[in-house]
Amino acid sequence: MAVQPQEADSNVSMPIKRLRWATQRVTGQSGRRKRHSIIDRLHKKTVANEKKRESSGTASMDGSHPPDTLEGSDESEAGNQDMGERRIYFNRSLPDEAKDEDGHPIVKYTKNKIRTAKYTPVSFVPKNLWWQFHNIANIYFLFIIILAFFPIFGASNPELGSVPLIFILFVTGVKDGIEDYRRTVLDNELNNSPVHRLVRWKNVNITEDDVTYWRRIKKATSRALRWIFGRWRAFRHRKRRPGKTYAERALDEPRRSDETGRTPRVSIYSNASKRASVRSLHSQPEEEGIRMTPVPSPSPGAGPRREATLTIDRPTTAFSFEHVFGELESVNGGVEASPKPNRESLPPAARDYGSLIDRTRSATGDAEFVKDRWKSVEVGDFVRIFSDDQIPADVVILSTSDPDGACYVETKNLDGETNLKVRQALHSGRKVKHARDCEKAVFTIESEMPHANLYHYSGVVRWNQHDPKDVNGPGESRAEPISIQNMLLRGCSLRNTKWVLGVVVYTGEETKIMINSGITPSKRSRIARELNWYIIYNFILLFIMCLVSGIVQGVTWSKPDASHRYFEFGSIGGKPSLDGFITFWTALILFQNLVPISLYISVEIIKTAQAFFIYSDSYMYYDKIDYPCTPKSWNISDDLGQIEYIFSDKTGTLTQNVMEFKKCTINGVPYGEAYTEAQAGMQKRLGVDIEVEGEKAREQIAGDRVRMLADIRKIHPNPYLHDDELTFVAPDFVADLAGAAGEAQKEANMGFMLALALCHTVITERTPGDPPKIEFKAQSPDEAALVATARDCGFTVMGRNDDGIIVNVMGVEKEYQVLNTLEFNSTRKRMSAIIRMPEDGRIVLLCKGADSVIYSRLKRGEQADLRKTTADHLEMFAREGLRTLCIAQRELGEEEYRIWNKEHDLAAAAVQDREDKLDKVADMIERELILIGGTAIEDRLQDGVPDTIALLADAGIKLWVLTGDKVETAINIGFSCNLLTNEMDLIVFKIDDDRPESAAAELAKHLATFNISGSNEELRAARKNHEPPAPTHAIVIDGDSLKLVLDDELRQKFLLLCKQCKSVLCCRVSPSQKAAVVQMVKSGLDVMTLSIGDGANDVAMIQEADVGVGIAGEEGRQAVMSSDYAIGQFRFLQRLVLVHGRWSYRRLSETIANFFYKNLVWTFALFWYQLYNSADGSYLVDYTYILLYNLAFTSLPIILMGILDQDVSDQVSLAVPQLYHRGIERKEWTQVKFWTYIIDALYQSLICFYMTYLLFAPATFVTENGRGLNDTSRMGVFVGCAAVTVVNVYVLLNTYRWDWLTTLLVTLSILLIWFWTGVYTASTSSDLFYKAAPQVYGQLTFWAVGFLTVLICLLPRFTAKAVQKIFRPRDVDIIREQIRQGHFDYLDDKQAYGSQTEASSTESSDLAKEVPAKKREVGVADDERPIYPPSVAPTATTHNPRSQNGSDGTDYTGHRRLSMEPPHRPSFDRPRPSFDRLRSSMERTRASFEASPDFTSAALLTRLESSQCHGQSRRAADITADLR
């Protein structure tokens, strides 16, 4: 029976399901004006506590899906804890219980203003000083300065002694201030972003006058300072030449997105908004207070389209296509009309949802939406958000420009994904469109308290619905539940929707994204944290020295017959005990240099220089977005050299999140040419020269592309085909489409592409041009790639109308009526569209989904050969790292569809368990399918990701992937980027019943594989073992299971299990779980961790890790703003860690050790002298020596060592990544090294002092003129010059890089003390030191003693180094010797950031040795199988992949060996290089992996029977009973 169309006055809605109301891009001037972005970036946000993610489409509602109501709804109460704790009132008075005694609201909501900076102008000084005095040395020097101001302790110049500490505090404060100022600038930029807010109406939830006088003063002061600063900056900028410098590009300024082309964010302080109001966009007058675009609302059968006002309650459609296709209709004779539907097939009449608008309430007319700041938004405000705007707070949607309440949001600021997600307005709020409607809307929102779960919200809106026939009656209480599908979260961006009107429920720190952000952590490097302990060791030494001095002084004054009785005028204390006490504190001042204050300022200088070098490294510069590697935290560069675990996001971090359709199989014929990274990896492991092979493949593909473009234009001059966007290269497909392989294959190819063009939920966008460009926005980038390929092949989706899709089929436009859309979710793993064909009125179900799911639903007993051939092709596609899908169809009878549609409408109207019932109903119709073919899509990795991961693995670094994506997707990427290999046993950790006992049992089972139990002893052993695990096992775990194993009782066991696995992939995890995993590894194993990501969902783990790296890609800058280092691409991580990190760690470790050494040499030399002068606190050397020792005589060589020292070059560091092992094992800075340097310093201080002492001991030292040189100041010249020379030469011995600059600075530092002595003693101001230089330098004994002192001091260190390098060389010693021999000369022609070369150290092969693993049989349910079988990267020693089916041990599919010849073609055999190339490299797969639930082999697919088809009628009856 024919189906009649819906009449204009009908109250029956068509059965068009979700996602069909796509707002069309407005062309012309009005469209261009409203297409600009206010914000490109939201910083320092994170999301956390994610539940298992639901499909956006499944959870969304539309006009034909009535929402849940609270009457009898258990669902509305579930998860709605403390619902009464937050009530938001709109246009109604607060109840008495919600007011205080003054009549103000009791509940005080947070402001929408946020602050991610650590400091404010008021708190900067005290807070920064508080953090700086966490360094125990700073506290010590403050105490010394205080002591020095008491004259009793004999300090000669306390003011001068305080200068070093003040200088250090100042420099560090300036550095911290600069870092925090950048955060403050971005905070202000965000808080002052514009939003359209309803004003001149009463928000009863807040008190506007509740502002303290102090806050008013601060606001006035801030405005004044901002005005002054703005004037000063404007004046300064006028003097500067236009354009930005390279350095300025590194700052996180808003920049255009290459993908969206948005304009930069504008501030409220900028000029008037570029957004034009409706009044300016259209000539007709508009009612007051409306800032919006009129909603078009043509009626069926009406004439030319006209602009309608917003008073229409429910237009039939969101837009029409007359203006788009008018010209085409004149050429093609119009769009083909579909058969008229029968009334009997229509669903029941639409129900009345009510309206929040109180028709009995009058509006003042004063309220209007005006441009305001984000920080002015309050809870309970009405806001209007326009297309491309970011959401300022958590907003419940009341209405949208789409009459059916749909809107589309982009969540890339939350999860890094650019695909659009649908959200729905409340049914009761869809008539609230004007400012006057907001005044008349009277309702209350009961909301749960703020929490961190980004994917869950429970609330309810309550209002009183008046009867239209009796408006003065009491009315009826109504309620409608609010879910996360009715909410826009802060940080999302509105897309493809002209406007949204909503109410604010959470602001500022209470928004979901900010709850998970946390406080910006103050990170300190590991060496800096451990430095306090070594300072304590020095304190102990200092205490001993001061105690000895005090005891000696006390004992000396206690002797009655000592010489001091005759030469002294009495002691300061008056008695020996008090003399000893005073001497103790005097010695503390004298020996203060034992705790090196200069160390801290030197470390700050070194780290600043290292940060500058990192920033200036052109090999880490990403020219695509003009972004260098930008250090955000300058003080943790040494931590980069100790990283053992890296935690990485996937989407946007490892991958580009760009899907490209590469191959397909249709009717048993494979099409498409591609050379993927996974395929190159396979060939590389087989010993193939991938450079040569890749070049040949690319040349062949380029030629095929030219042929295909020429052939396809011969068939149809497709105006929407753009040559540079073609990804599906298959000239044989075009030939078959023209009929070269027969009519059957031609029809199959056309049907396949038509299925791609019809079975989707894609939004079409038209870019004006000649011809116009068709672009697609989809919830999944896979889906957009499928539709784009159909467009390139001549099947172009032009858009949607009220009940269907318009497709340009090879130049002929056809309208296909979409009866139902059964959307994809993670449980179904498929989606379907029920289409009425325009040619003959047939009803066809098109279905695409996971291969295992589709195969299990195929019609039994049919297409046996096609199933087998298609399975073979899909398996080979998966080997290339491609994501595969199956396409199938089924023709439905009119009566069958009518009966099923009734059941579907019942399920859609269900109050409880709606989604489950919809899934069951969909399962009834998605059976008895006919296989059409399969697709293969490549999610391209970023450049250099596999090589970078391999290089990091060779360095001993373990990489874990923490992603919110599906398990199968993560596995696929794992193979593509060399995280997973064919020889690994894959442990898929999945707990279905959510019981901790089940998780414990599963853990125990897998731990037994490694003969461990998870005990404390095993944990202690694991902490000491830094070797990478054998590449035999990998673990994959989802978020629900991870939640169980992160429990305190199971955490340790899970950690030890992961420690045994080469790779760990955590899938479907929330941001808080990412942070929890990082914290578990960091604290559990006591290792250094690094997290890298690109989205706000990665902020939590970035802040939790020791080092956080943000990727400043095209997905926003949230991760960048919370990171310690920002890079443009993942591949730059290898250089950041293996080069700069290793250099920084080694340099700083050596610098600190040498600092302790040089200060001990000097201090102990003074101490030995105290033993011979009764410890009276007098100086052996002139006071200027003490001041200049750390400042000038010894500081420059050590600082230069920390900045420029280099054991091997950057190229060698990458060529031999095993050199990084010493950093992982933390061998460069150890207690053994510290005490070795201390002992060395004690020895050398003894030599420096006693060589001079022995010279003067006989008391016969006179000059040629008879004057003696045996006073302390001249004796100090002997000791001081020798000590300075020894220290500088010692530093030179410990320096690897002896270039002209190092040698020059060491020489100048040695000569400086001699120069200073000569200059200073030439003046009479030196008092007793006058003429000391010529007197001392003129003695041969000075030079002889100096030479012998240096020789004796350095001989032990020189001998030890020689013995170590000759008999026990370290890795770096061997490599340095090989460099001298020319083994690495070839690197001079290589890129310093490139992949690891073949000439890497032979040690790299150790990590790749194949370790046998036991076969593991795992039973698996159908619905657990992946949508995309993983790719395989076999080695030359493994057997033929996918050969075993896990049960019978037979060979490849169908008990046959793989043939090198391609399968039979319908007409004639043609060369298919890509297909044959892959065939020739196929090997056997590990049986353990094939038996796992994450690998769908061809053998398994061919054995899958259509089990879903048994008992169909019984199931249908059961479901019908449930629904009724």
Short mmCIF file of C-alpha atoms in Angstrom, two decimals, residues 1167-1388:
data_model
loop_
_atom_site.label_atom_id
_atom_site.label_comp_id
_atom_site.label_asym_id
_atom_site.label_seq_id
_atom_site.Cartn_x
_atom_site.Cartn_y
_atom_site.Cartn_z
CA PHE A 1167 88.48 25.20 59.12
CA TRP A 1168 91.91 23.60 59.29
CA TYR A 1169 93.33 27.03 60.03
CA GLN A 1170 90.90 27.44 62.95
CA LEU A 1171 92.57 24.51 64.69
CA TYR A 1172 95.76 26.58 64.95
CA ASN A 1173 94.30 29.91 66.15
CA SER A 1174 92.19 28.63 69.03
CA ALA A 1175 89.12 28.73 66.76
CA ASP A 1176 88.65 32.44 67.39
CA GLY A 1177 86.76 32.94 64.08
CA SER A 1178 89.44 34.93 62.30
CA TYR A 1179 89.91 34.58 58.55
CA LEU A 1180 92.87 32.84 56.93
CA VAL A 1181 92.35 34.79 53.69
CA ASP A 1182 91.38 38.34 52.96
CA TYR A 1183 87.63 39.00 53.25
CA THR A 1184 87.40 39.91 49.56
CA TYR A 1185 88.50 36.38 48.69
CA ILE A 1186 85.52 35.02 50.60
CA LEU A 1187 83.13 37.34 48.78
CA LEU A 1188 84.56 36.67 45.32
CA TYR A 1189 85.21 32.94 45.65
CA ASN A 1190 81.68 31.91 44.62
CA LEU A 1191 80.93 35.06 42.70
CA ALA A 1192 83.88 35.25 40.33
CA PHE A 1193 86.74 32.87 41.02
CA THR A 1194 84.93 29.54 40.61
CA SER A 1195 81.37 30.16 39.40
CA LEU A 1196 81.73 30.59 35.63
CA PRO A 1197 83.32 27.22 34.75
CA ILE A 1198 80.66 25.35 36.71
CA ILE A 1199 77.81 27.38 35.23
CA LEU A 1200 79.25 26.80 31.77
CA MET A 1201 79.42 23.10 32.53
CA GLY A 1202 75.71 23.13 33.41
CA ILE A 1203 74.79 25.02 30.27
CA LEU A 1204 77.02 23.74 27.47
CA ASP A 1205 78.73 20.53 28.55
CA GLN A 1206 78.05 17.70 26.13
CA ASP A 1207 79.21 14.13 26.35
CA VAL A 1208 77.90 13.23 22.86
CA SER A 1209 76.14 15.21 20.19
CA ASP A 1210 72.40 15.28 19.62
CA GLN A 1211 72.69 13.02 16.58
CA VAL A 1212 74.56 10.39 18.56
CA SER A 1213 72.08 10.69 21.43
CA LEU A 1214 69.31 9.70 19.03
CA ALA A 1215 71.39 7.09 17.22
CA VAL A 1216 72.25 5.38 20.52
CA PRO A 1217 69.16 5.81 22.69
CA GLN A 1218 70.51 3.24 25.17
CA LEU A 1219 72.62 6.05 26.63
CA TYR A 1220 69.42 7.22 28.28
CA HIS A 1221 69.41 4.20 30.62
CA ARG A 1222 71.60 5.93 33.18
CA GLY A 1223 68.92 8.56 33.60
CA ILE A 1224 66.20 5.98 34.14
CA GLU A 1225 68.35 4.27 36.75
CA ARG A 1226 69.22 7.69 38.22
CA LYS A 1227 72.93 6.94 38.26
CA GLU A 1228 74.13 10.43 37.45
CA TRP A 1229 73.17 11.81 40.86
CA THR A 1230 73.49 9.35 43.73
CA GLN A 1231 74.53 9.37 47.35
CA VAL A 1232 77.67 7.45 46.41
CA LYS A 1233 78.62 10.20 43.99
CA PHE A 1234 77.85 12.88 46.57
CA TRP A 1235 80.03 11.32 49.26
CA THR A 1236 82.78 10.60 46.75
CA TYR A 1237 82.97 14.28 45.93
CA ILE A 1238 82.84 15.15 49.63
CA ILE A 1239 85.78 12.88 50.39
CA ASP A 1240 87.63 14.30 47.40
CA ALA A 1241 86.99 17.81 48.73
CA LEU A 1242 88.21 16.90 52.23
CA TYR A 1243 91.40 15.44 50.81
CA GLN A 1244 92.09 18.41 48.56
CA SER A 1245 91.36 20.93 51.33
CA LEU A 1246 93.94 19.17 53.49
CA ILE A 1247 96.52 19.38 50.72
CA CYS A 1248 95.72 23.02 49.95
CA PHE A 1249 96.12 24.08 53.56
CA TYR A 1250 98.89 21.81 54.80
CA MET A 1251 101.19 22.26 51.82
CA THR A 1252 101.29 25.95 52.74
CA TYR A 1253 101.33 25.23 56.47
CA LEU A 1254 104.33 22.95 56.13
CA LEU A 1255 106.09 25.66 54.15
CA PHE A 1256 105.60 28.19 56.95
CA ALA A 1257 105.88 25.78 59.91
CA PRO A 1258 109.72 26.07 60.37
CA ALA A 1259 109.24 29.83 60.88
CA THR A 1260 112.26 30.61 58.63
CA PHE A 1261 110.29 32.15 55.82
CA VAL A 1262 111.80 35.53 54.87
CA THR A 1263 112.14 37.43 51.61
CA GLU A 1264 115.30 38.66 49.97
CA ASN A 1265 114.93 42.02 51.65
CA GLY A 1266 114.60 40.42 55.02
CA ARG A 1267 110.86 40.99 55.49
CA GLY A 1268 108.76 38.02 56.52
CA LEU A 1269 105.66 36.76 54.65
CA ASN A 1270 104.32 34.69 57.49
CA ASP A 1271 101.28 36.84 58.33
CA THR A 1272 97.85 35.30 57.80
CA SER A 1273 96.83 37.48 54.85
CA ARG A 1274 99.94 36.62 52.81
CA MET A 1275 99.75 33.00 53.86
CA GLY A 1276 96.15 33.16 52.61
CA VAL A 1277 97.40 34.10 49.14
CA PHE A 1278 99.26 30.79 49.00
CA VAL A 1279 96.19 28.82 50.11
CA GLY A 1280 93.64 30.84 48.14
CA CYS A 1281 95.42 30.78 44.80
CA ALA A 1282 96.16 27.06 45.09
CA ALA A 1283 92.55 26.24 46.07
CA VAL A 1284 91.06 28.28 43.20
CA THR A 1285 93.41 26.67 40.68
CA VAL A 1286 92.68 23.17 41.99
CA VAL A 1287 88.92 23.69 41.90
CA ASN A 1288 88.83 25.08 38.35
CA VAL A 1289 91.10 22.40 36.93
CA TYR A 1290 89.05 19.77 38.76
CA VAL A 1291 85.89 21.10 37.09
CA LEU A 1292 87.68 20.97 33.75
CA LEU A 1293 88.58 17.32 34.36
CA ASN A 1294 84.90 16.54 34.96
CA THR A 1295 83.83 18.36 31.81
CA TYR A 1296 83.40 16.30 28.64
CA ARG A 1297 83.44 19.15 26.16
CA TRP A 1298 86.79 20.90 26.00
CA ASP A 1299 86.26 23.60 23.44
CA TRP A 1300 87.80 27.04 23.26
CA LEU A 1301 85.10 28.63 25.40
CA THR A 1302 85.44 26.13 28.24
CA THR A 1303 89.22 26.37 28.24
CA LEU A 1304 89.09 30.16 28.10
CA LEU A 1305 86.72 30.50 31.04
CA VAL A 1306 88.70 28.08 33.21
CA THR A 1307 91.90 29.95 32.41
CA LEU A 1308 90.33 33.34 33.10
CA SER A 1309 88.86 32.13 36.39
CA ILE A 1310 92.29 30.93 37.54
CA LEU A 1311 94.01 34.11 36.45
CA LEU A 1312 91.30 36.26 38.00
CA ILE A 1313 92.41 35.62 41.59
CA TRP A 1314 95.97 36.54 40.72
CA PHE A 1315 94.79 39.60 38.85
CA TRP A 1316 92.51 40.67 41.70
CA THR A 1317 95.28 40.20 44.26
CA GLY A 1318 97.61 42.39 42.22
CA VAL A 1319 95.06 45.15 41.63
CA TYR A 1320 93.56 45.15 45.11
CA THR A 1321 96.86 45.08 47.00
CA ALA A 1322 98.22 47.94 44.89
CA SER A 1323 95.95 50.28 46.81
CA THR A 1324 96.50 51.42 50.37
CA SER A 1325 92.83 50.71 51.02
CA SER A 1326 93.83 47.07 51.38
CA ASP A 1327 95.42 48.02 54.73
CA LEU A 1328 97.62 45.16 55.95
CA PHE A 1329 97.23 43.45 52.58
CA TYR A 1330 99.05 46.31 50.82
CA LYS A 1331 101.76 45.18 48.36
CA ALA A 1332 101.03 41.52 49.13
CA ALA A 1333 100.93 40.56 45.44
CA PRO A 1334 104.45 41.58 44.42
CA GLN A 1335 105.80 40.22 47.68
CA VAL A 1336 104.18 36.80 47.26
CA TYR A 1337 104.44 36.48 43.50
CA GLY A 1338 108.12 37.29 43.66
CA GLN A 1339 108.85 34.13 45.66
CA LEU A 1340 109.75 30.96 43.83
CA THR A 1341 108.26 28.98 46.70
CA PHE A 1342 104.81 30.38 45.86
CA TRP A 1343 104.92 28.92 42.35
CA ALA A 1344 106.54 25.68 43.45
CA VAL A 1345 104.06 25.07 46.25
CA GLY A 1346 101.19 26.04 44.00
CA PHE A 1347 102.26 23.63 41.29
CA LEU A 1348 102.82 20.75 43.71
CA THR A 1349 99.52 21.43 45.47
CA VAL A 1350 97.57 21.26 42.23
CA LEU A 1351 99.40 18.13 41.13
CA ILE A 1352 98.93 16.26 44.43
CA CYS A 1353 95.28 17.32 44.73
CA LEU A 1354 94.24 16.20 41.27
CA LEU A 1355 96.36 13.08 40.92
CA PRO A 1356 93.86 10.74 42.68
CA ARG A 1357 90.91 11.99 40.61
CA PHE A 1358 92.90 11.77 37.38
CA THR A 1359 94.07 8.25 38.22
CA ALA A 1360 90.56 7.09 39.12
CA LYS A 1361 89.12 8.45 35.89
CA ALA A 1362 91.85 6.81 33.81
CA VAL A 1363 91.35 3.44 35.47
CA GLN A 1364 87.57 3.64 35.11
CA LYS A 1365 87.64 4.56 31.42
CA ILE A 1366 90.26 1.95 30.54
CA PHE A 1367 89.15 -1.02 32.60
CA ARG A 1368 85.49 -0.33 33.40
CA PRO A 1369 84.21 1.97 30.66
CA ARG A 1370 80.65 3.13 30.67
CA ASP A 1371 78.46 3.14 27.59
CA VAL A 1372 79.16 6.77 26.92
CA ASP A 1373 82.91 6.16 27.13
CA ILE A 1374 82.70 3.48 24.48
CA ILE A 1375 80.52 5.64 22.25
CA ARG A 1376 82.86 8.62 22.63
CA GLU A 1377 85.75 6.43 21.59
CA GLN A 1378 83.80 5.22 18.57
CA ILE A 1379 83.06 8.84 17.68
CA ARG A 1380 86.79 9.56 17.72
CA GLN A 1381 87.29 6.59 15.42
CA GLY A 1382 84.75 7.98 12.95
CA HIS A 1383 82.02 5.38 13.41
CA PHE A 1384 79.34 8.06 13.59
CA ASP A 1385 80.53 10.38 10.87
CA TYR A 1386 77.58 9.37 8.71
CA LEU A 1387 75.29 11.20 11.13
CA ASP A 1388 76.56 14.53 9.92
#
